[in-house]
GROMACS .gro file of C-alpha atoms in nm:
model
   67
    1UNK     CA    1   1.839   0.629  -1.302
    2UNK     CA    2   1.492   0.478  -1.442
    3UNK     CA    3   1.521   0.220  -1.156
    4UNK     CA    4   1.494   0.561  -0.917
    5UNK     CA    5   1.238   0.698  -1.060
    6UNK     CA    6   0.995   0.416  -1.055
    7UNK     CA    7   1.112   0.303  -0.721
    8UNK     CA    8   1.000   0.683  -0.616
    9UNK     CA    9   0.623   0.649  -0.796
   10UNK     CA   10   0.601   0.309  -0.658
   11UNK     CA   11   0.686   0.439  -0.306
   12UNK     CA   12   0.460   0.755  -0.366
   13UNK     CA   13   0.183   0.564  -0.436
   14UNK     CA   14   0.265   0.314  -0.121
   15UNK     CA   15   0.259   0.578   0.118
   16UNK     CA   16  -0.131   0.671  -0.038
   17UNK     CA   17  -0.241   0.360  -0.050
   18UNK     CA   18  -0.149   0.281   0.317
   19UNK     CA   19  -0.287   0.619   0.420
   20UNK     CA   20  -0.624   0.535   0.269
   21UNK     CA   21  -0.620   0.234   0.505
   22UNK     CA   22  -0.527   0.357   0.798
   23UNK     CA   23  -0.809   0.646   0.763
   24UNK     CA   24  -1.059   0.362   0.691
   25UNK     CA   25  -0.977   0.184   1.026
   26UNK     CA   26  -0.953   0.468   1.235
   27UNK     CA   27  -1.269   0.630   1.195
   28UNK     CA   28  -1.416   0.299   1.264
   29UNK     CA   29  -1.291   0.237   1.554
   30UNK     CA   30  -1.309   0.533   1.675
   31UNK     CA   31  -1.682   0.612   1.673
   32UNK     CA   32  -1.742   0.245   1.803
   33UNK     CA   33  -1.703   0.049   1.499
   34UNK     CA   34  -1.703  -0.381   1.449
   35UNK     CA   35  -1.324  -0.447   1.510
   36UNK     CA   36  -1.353  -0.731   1.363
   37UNK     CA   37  -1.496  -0.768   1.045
   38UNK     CA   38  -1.412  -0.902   0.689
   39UNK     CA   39  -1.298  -0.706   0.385
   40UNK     CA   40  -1.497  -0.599   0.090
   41UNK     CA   41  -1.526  -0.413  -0.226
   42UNK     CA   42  -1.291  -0.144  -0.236
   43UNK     CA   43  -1.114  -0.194   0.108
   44UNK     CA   44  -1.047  -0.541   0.026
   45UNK     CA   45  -0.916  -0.426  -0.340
   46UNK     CA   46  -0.666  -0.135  -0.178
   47UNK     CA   47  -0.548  -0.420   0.063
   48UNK     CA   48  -0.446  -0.616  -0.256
   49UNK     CA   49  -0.300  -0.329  -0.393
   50UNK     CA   50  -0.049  -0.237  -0.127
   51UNK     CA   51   0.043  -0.597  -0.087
   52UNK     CA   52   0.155  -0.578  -0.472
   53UNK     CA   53   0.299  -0.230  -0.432
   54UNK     CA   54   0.497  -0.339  -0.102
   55UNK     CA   55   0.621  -0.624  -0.264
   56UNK     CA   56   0.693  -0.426  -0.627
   57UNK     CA   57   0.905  -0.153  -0.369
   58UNK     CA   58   1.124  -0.457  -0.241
   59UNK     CA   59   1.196  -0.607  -0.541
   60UNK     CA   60   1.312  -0.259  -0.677
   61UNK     CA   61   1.486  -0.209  -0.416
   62UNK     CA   62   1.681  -0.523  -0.463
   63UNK     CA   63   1.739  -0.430  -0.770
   64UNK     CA   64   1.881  -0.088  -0.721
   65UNK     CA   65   2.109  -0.227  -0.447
   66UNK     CA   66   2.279  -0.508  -0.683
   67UNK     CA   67   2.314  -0.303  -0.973
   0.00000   0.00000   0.00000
């Protein structure tokens, strides 16, 4: 039960966190933005964060599924 609950804050906060990027990009490229161009500050720390939340929803995940 725990396991389900975290797994669904962990997912919740997965689904922001890749929302907040995908707004970031967009309006970039949109109004004629760099396409290419490197990470920083904030952007580069909500990058980090979904790659540890993505890989904190797996391991759940695993979990859930053995137990």
């Amino acid at each position: 039960m725990i396991f389900k609950i975290i797994q669904g804050i962990v997912a919740i906060i997965l689904i922001t966190l890749i929302l907040m990027q995908s707004q970031e990009g967009l309006s970039g490229s949109l109004w004629g933005g760099e396409s290419y161009r490197t990470k920083r500050g904030l952007e580069k720390t909500i990058v980090y964060a979904t790659a540890f939340f993505g890989a904190l929803f797996l391991i759940l995940s695993i979990i859930a599924n053995i137990r």
